[in-house]
Structure formats: structure tokens, C-alpha cells
XYZ file of C-alpha atoms in Angstrom:
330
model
C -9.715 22.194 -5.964
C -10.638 19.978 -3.297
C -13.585 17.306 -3.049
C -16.633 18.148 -1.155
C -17.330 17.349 2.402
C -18.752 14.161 2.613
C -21.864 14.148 5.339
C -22.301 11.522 7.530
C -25.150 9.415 7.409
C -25.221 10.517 3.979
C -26.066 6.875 2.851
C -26.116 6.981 -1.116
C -24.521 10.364 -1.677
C -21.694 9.570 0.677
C -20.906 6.423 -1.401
C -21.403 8.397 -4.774
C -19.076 10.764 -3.455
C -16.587 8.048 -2.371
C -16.382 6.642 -5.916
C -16.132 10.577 -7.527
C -13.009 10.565 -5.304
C -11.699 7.206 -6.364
C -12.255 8.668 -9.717
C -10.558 11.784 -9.599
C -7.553 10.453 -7.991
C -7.244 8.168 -10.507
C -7.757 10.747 -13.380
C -4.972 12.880 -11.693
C -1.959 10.315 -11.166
C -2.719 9.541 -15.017
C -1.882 12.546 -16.017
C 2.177 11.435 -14.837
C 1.661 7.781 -14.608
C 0.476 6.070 -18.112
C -0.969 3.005 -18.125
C -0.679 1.981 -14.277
C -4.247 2.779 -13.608
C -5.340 -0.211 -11.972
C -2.285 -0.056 -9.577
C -3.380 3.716 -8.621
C -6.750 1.974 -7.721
C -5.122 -0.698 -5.456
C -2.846 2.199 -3.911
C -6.221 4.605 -3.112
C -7.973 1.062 -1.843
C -4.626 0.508 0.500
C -5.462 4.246 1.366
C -8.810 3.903 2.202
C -8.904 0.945 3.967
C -5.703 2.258 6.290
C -3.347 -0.474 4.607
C 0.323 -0.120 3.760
C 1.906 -0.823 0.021
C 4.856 -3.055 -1.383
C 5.815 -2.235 -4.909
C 8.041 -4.797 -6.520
C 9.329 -3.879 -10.099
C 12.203 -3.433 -11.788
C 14.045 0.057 -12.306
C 12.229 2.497 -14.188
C 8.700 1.274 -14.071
C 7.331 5.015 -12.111
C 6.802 3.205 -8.908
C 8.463 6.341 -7.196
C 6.731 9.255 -9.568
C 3.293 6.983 -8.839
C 4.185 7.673 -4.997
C 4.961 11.447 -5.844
C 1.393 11.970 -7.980
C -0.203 9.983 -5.724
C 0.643 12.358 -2.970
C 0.194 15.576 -4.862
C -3.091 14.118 -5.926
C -4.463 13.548 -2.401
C -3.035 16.454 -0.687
C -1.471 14.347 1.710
C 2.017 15.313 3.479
C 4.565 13.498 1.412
C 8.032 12.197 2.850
C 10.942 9.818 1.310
C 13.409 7.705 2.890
C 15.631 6.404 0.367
C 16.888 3.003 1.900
C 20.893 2.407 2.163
C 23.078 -0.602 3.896
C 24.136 2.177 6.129
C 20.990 3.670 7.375
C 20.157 3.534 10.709
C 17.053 2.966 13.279
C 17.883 6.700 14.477
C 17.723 7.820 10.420
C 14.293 7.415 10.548
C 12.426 8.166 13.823
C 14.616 10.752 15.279
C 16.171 11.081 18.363
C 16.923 13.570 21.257
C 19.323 16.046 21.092
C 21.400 17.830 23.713
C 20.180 21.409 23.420
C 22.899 23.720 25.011
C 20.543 27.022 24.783
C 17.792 25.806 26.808
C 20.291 22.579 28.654
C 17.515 20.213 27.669
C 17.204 17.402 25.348
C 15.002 18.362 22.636
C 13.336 15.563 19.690
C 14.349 16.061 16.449
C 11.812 14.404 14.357
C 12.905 12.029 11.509
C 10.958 11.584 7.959
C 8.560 9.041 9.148
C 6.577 11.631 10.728
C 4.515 12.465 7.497
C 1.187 11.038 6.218
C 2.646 9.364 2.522
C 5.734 7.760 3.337
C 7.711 6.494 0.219
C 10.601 3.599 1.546
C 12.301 3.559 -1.093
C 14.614 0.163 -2.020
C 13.545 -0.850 1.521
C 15.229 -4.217 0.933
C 18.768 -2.268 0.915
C 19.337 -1.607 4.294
C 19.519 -4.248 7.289
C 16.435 -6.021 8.839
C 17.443 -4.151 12.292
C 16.369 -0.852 10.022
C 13.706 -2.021 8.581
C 12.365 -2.693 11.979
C 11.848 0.567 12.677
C 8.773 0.858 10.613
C 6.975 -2.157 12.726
C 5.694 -0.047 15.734
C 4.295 3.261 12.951
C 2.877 1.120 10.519
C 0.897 -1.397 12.598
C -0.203 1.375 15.587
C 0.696 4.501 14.174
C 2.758 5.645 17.148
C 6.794 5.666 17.256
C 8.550 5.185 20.563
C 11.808 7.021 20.850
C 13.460 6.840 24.014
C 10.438 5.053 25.692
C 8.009 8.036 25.493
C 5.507 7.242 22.772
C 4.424 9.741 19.881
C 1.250 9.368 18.073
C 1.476 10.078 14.112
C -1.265 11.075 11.587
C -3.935 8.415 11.268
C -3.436 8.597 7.242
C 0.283 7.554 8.016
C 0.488 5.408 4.847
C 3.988 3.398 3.473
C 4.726 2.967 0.007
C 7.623 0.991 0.066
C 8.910 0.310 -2.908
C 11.695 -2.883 -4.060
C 13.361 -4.826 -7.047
C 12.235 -8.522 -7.842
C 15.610 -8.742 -9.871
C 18.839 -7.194 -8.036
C 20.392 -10.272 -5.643
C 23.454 -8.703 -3.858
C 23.230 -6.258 -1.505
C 19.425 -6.959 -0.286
C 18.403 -8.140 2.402
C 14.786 -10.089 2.176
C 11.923 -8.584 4.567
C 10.773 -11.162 7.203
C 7.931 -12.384 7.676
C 7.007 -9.762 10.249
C 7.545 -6.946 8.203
C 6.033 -8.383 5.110
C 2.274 -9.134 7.347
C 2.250 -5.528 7.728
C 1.717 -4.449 4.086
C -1.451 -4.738 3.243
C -0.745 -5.536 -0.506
C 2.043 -6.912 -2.679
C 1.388 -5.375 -6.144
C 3.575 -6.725 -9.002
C 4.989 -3.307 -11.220
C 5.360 -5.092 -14.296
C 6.673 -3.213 -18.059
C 3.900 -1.312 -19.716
C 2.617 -2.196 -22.847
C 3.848 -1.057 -26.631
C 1.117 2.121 -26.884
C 1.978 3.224 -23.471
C 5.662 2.583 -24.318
C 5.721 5.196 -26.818
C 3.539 7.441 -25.108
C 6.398 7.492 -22.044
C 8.852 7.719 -24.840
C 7.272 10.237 -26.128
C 6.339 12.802 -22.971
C 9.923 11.843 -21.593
C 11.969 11.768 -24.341
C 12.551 15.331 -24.620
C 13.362 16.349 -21.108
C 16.559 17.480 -20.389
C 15.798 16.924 -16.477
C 13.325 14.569 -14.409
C 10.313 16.621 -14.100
C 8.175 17.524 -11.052
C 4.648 15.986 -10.876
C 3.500 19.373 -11.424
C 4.868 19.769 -14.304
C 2.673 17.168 -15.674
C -0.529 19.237 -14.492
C -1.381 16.920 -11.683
C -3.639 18.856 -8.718
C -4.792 18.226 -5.188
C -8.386 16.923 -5.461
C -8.903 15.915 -2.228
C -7.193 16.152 1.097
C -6.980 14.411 4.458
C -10.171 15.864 5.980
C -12.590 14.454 2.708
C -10.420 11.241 2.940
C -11.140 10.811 6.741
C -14.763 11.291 5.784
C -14.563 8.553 2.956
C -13.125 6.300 5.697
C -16.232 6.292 7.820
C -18.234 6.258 5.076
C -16.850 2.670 3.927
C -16.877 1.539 7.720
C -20.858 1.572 6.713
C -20.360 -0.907 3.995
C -22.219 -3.982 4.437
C -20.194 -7.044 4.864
C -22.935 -10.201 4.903
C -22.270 -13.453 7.035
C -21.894 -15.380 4.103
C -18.740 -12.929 2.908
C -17.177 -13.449 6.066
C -17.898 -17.082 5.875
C -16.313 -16.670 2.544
C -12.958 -14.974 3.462
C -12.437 -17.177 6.651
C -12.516 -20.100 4.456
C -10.533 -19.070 1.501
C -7.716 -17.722 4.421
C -8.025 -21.302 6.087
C -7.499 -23.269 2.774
C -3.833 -21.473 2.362
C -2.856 -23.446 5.853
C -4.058 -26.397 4.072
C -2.708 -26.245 0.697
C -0.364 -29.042 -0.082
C 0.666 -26.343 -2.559
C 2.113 -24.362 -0.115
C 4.603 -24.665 3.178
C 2.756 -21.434 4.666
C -0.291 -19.989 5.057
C -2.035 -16.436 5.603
C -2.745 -15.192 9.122
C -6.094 -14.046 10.817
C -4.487 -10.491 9.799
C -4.848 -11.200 6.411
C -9.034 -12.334 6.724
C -9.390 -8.931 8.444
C -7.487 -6.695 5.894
C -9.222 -8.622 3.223
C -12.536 -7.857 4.168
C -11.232 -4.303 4.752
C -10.089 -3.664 1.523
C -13.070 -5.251 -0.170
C -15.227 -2.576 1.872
C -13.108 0.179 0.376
C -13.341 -1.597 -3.240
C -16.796 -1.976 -3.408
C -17.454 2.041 -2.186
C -15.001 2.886 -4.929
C -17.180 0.817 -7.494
C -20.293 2.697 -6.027
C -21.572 -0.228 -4.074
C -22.721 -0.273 -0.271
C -22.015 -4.101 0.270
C -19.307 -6.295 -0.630
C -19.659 -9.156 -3.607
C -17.883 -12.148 -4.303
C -15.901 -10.241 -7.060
C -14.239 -7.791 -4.454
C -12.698 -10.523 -2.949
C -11.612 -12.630 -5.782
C -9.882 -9.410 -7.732
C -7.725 -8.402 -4.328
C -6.885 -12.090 -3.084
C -3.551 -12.228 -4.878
C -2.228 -8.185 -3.975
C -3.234 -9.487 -0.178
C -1.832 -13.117 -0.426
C 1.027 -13.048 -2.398
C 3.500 -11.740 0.028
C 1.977 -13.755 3.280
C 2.243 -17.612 1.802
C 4.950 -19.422 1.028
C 5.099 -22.243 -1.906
C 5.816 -25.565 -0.930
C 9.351 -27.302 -2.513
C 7.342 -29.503 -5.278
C 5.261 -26.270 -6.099
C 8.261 -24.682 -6.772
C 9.591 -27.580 -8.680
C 6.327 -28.215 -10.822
C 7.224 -23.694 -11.609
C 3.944 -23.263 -10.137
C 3.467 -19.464 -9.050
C 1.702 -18.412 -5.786
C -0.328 -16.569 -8.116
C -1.604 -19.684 -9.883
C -2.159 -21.710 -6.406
C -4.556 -18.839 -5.288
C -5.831 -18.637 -8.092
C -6.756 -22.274 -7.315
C -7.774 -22.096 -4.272
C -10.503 -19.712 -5.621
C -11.927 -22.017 -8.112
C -12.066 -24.735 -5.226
C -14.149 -22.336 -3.042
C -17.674 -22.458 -3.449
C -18.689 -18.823 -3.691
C -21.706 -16.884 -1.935
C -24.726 -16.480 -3.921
């Protein structure tokens, strides 16, 4: 069962609609995922607002079956690159092959032409692979051979990584990094859920499918396409803007921190706050939206200074900081 057509112009009802779809993607990855539901909103946010996804977590926190119910859940096409020292550029776009039938070169498309990408361990293979994400996830186009080819406009990355592994990785650059829209932080779910995983898991012989867990498609790309434009009619006041720009600008002049966040960051900020607040049922952005998606949006983009690192200071807790020191919009 799918969601219904959302109408343009629909004012009200298109927002309502917007946050029934929030809701029923959330209800649906629950049924596989226990206790990650606020991540599952930050993922459909990322979604909404056409933003990309790094998960950081250690092994065996679901950030792959999240990507998996996720997909199911939205009807999206769903593709996985699992990320090796060894992989190549090629491994992922494609390339041209001789054809000796028809004496032609002929593209053979790789796995990143899908609409819910999962990059799996993307910190495992070289920053020459990696690379060949840059061109699909900031334009959605990939050039192979210099003729360009455009993708689906839901093309969406989930890539996922672990915070504790040191060998073998290699760290994304800065470059790569800008292009996520968020950083969430997979972190160990708590006792209840524990058991509950424990529980549904422990007495599988086999990993099972996300349908096995009863998760449907409740929406698909046409309805999300439709949410899209509805949130590009969210109101974003002067004094939100005002707002961003200034809590962006502070991060370049933290003494807390070596680096700040780019201009890219103030514009996916606002983005994602527009998608938030249509989720929440709201036609305009509030102070709040901003405040609860600064640190998914931040913490991969700034880089703490030596004596914040010293004094064990997070970047977490400096923009944190930085939040308190902004006077917010009334």
C-alpha cells in the first residue's frame, strides 16, 4: 500500500500528508530496526531534503538492515557496494565494453545507478575510490568516458563506517565528507531494546530478509517527489536565515575549533530544517529545527582545535556552545 498523491498547492493537507508519510516510514523500519527511531527520522529528513547519510557505529548496531528497511519501506530502488582496499573507480560507475556482436562499445552500468545507495565500510577502500561518488552525489550525473549520464533525482547514499577499527581505513577528506549532509552517531541500544534484539534474533538460524520482519512499501518515489515540493513551500523567515548564517559564521570563529563549516553547510541546514518542520506538521521553520539538526550537519564539517582536544572537549559539546552563545529568533 502506497501513500496518496499529494496535490499541489494543497497547502495544509499537503503538509498533513507529509508528516503521515514521515510517520509511516518510521512505523515500518521499526518493525526491523528497534529502538533507532530517531535515526530513521534523520535518514527520511536526509531523504527529503535531497541530502546524503554517514553512519558511524560500531559492528552490529543495524546500520545496514536500517538501509535495507529503509529502502523496502520507501519503495525506492535499493543498491549496495560493499567497500574493499581493492575496489576500483570502474567497480562502481561502469565502463564500456567492447561488444563483438554489434563491434561497438556498449556501457555496462555499475551499482551506483540506483535511487538508495548503501556504501558500505566506505572508509576501506582508497580515497581515489571514494572519489567516484563526488560527481553522483553532489549533481546526480556520472561521467564515464567523458559523456555524462544523468541518475534518478532520489539518488540517495547511505554510507555507512566504524568509529573504532584503525588499520586498514583510510579517513574521507574533507571533500567527500562536505557532501553528506549528516554525520549521525549509531551508538549501542539500550537494556529493553537489548533484549528485545536478543530476543527476535536469537532464534534465527540465518540473517533474515526485511520482509521477514513484515516491513511494506508505504510510499514510493512519485509521493516522495510530491513531498519534496511540498516542503520547498515551507516558510523560512529572515530572521531564520539570519539565524543559520550566524551560527555557520561563529564555527570560523571558534577558538574551539581549527575549522569551520562552509556556505554548503548554511544551505543544507536550512534545507533540512524545511523538511523537519513538514515532518512535525509545521509550514515554517522554528528555532528548535535548527538547534536539534546542528550537530548531525556540523559534526563531520569542523575540526577541533589542539587545546580543545586536550581540555577532551567533543565537537559535540563546542556546538553545543556555540548554540547557547547565539541569541535565538523570537
Amino acid at each position: 500500500m502506497t501513500a496518496e498523491p499529494i496535490a499541489k498547492g494543497d497547502g495544509a493537507k499537503g503538509i498533513e500528508r507529509v508528516q503521515a508519510l514521515g510517520a509511516a516510514i518510521d512505523a515500518e523500519v521499526a518493525k526491523a530496526v528497534f529502538g533507532q527511531g530517531p535515526l530513521t527520522r534523520m535518514v527520511t529528513i536526509a531523504l527529503l531534503a535531497g541530502g546524503h547519510v554517514l553512519l558511524e557505529g560500531p559492528p552490529g548496531t543495524a546500520k545496514t538492515l536500517l538501509a535495507q528497511a529503509f529502502a523496502r519501506a520507501t519503495g525506492l530502488d535499493f543498491g549496495r557496494i560493499q567497500f574493499t582496499p581493492d575496489l576500483m573507480p570502474g567497480d562502481i560507475l561502469g565502463s564500456n565494453l567492447f561488444n563483438f556482436q554489434t563491434s561497438a562499445f556498449t556501457l555496462t552500468k555499475g551499482p551506483i545507478f540506483t535511487e538508495l545507495l548503501l556504501a558500505d565500510e566506505i572508509n576501506r577502500t582508497p580515497p581515489k575510490t571514494q572519489a567516484a561518488l563526488l560527481e553522483a552525489m553532489q549533481e546526480r550525473r556520472v561521467t564515464i568516458n567523458g559523456e555524462p549520464h544523468v541518475m534518478s533525482p532520489r539518488f540517495t547514499v547511505l554510507a555507512t563506517q566504524n568509529p573504532i577499527e584503525q588499520q586498514g581505513v583510510y579517513p574521507l577528506p574533507e571533500a567527500q565528507l562536505d557532501r553528506f549532509l549528516f554525520k549521525l552517531v549509531v551508538g549501542y541500544p539500550d537494556a529493553a531494546e537489548e533484549r528485545r534484539i536478543v530476543a527476535e534474533h536469537g532464534g534465527r538460524f540465518k540473517s533474515p530478509a526485511v520482509a521477514d520482519f513484515g516491513v511494506s512499501q508505504v510510499t514510493d518515489a512519485a509521493a516522495i517527489g510530491e513531498a519534496i515540493d511540498v516542503i520547498s513551500t515551507v516558510r523560512l523567515a529572515d530572521e531564520i536565515v539570519d539565524y543559520i548564517v550566524r551560527l555557520i559564521r561563529a564555527t570560523r570563529e571558534s577558538a574551539d575549533l581549527e575549522c569551520g563549516a562552509s556556505p554548503r553547510a548554511a544551505s543544507l541546514l536550512a534545507r533540512a530544517a524545511s523538511a523537519a518542520a513538514a515532518l512535525d506538521g509545521r509550514d515554517y521553520v522554528i528555532p528548535d529545527d535548527i538547534q536539534r539538526l546542528a550537530a548531525g550537519v556540523l559534526r563531520h564539517r569542523v575540526i577541533l582545535s589542539a587545546a580543545a582536544e586536550i581540555e577532551g572537549r567533543s565537537v559535540e559539546q563546542v556546538v553545543a556552545a556555540l548554540l547557547e552563545r547565539e541569541e535565538v529568533p523570537r
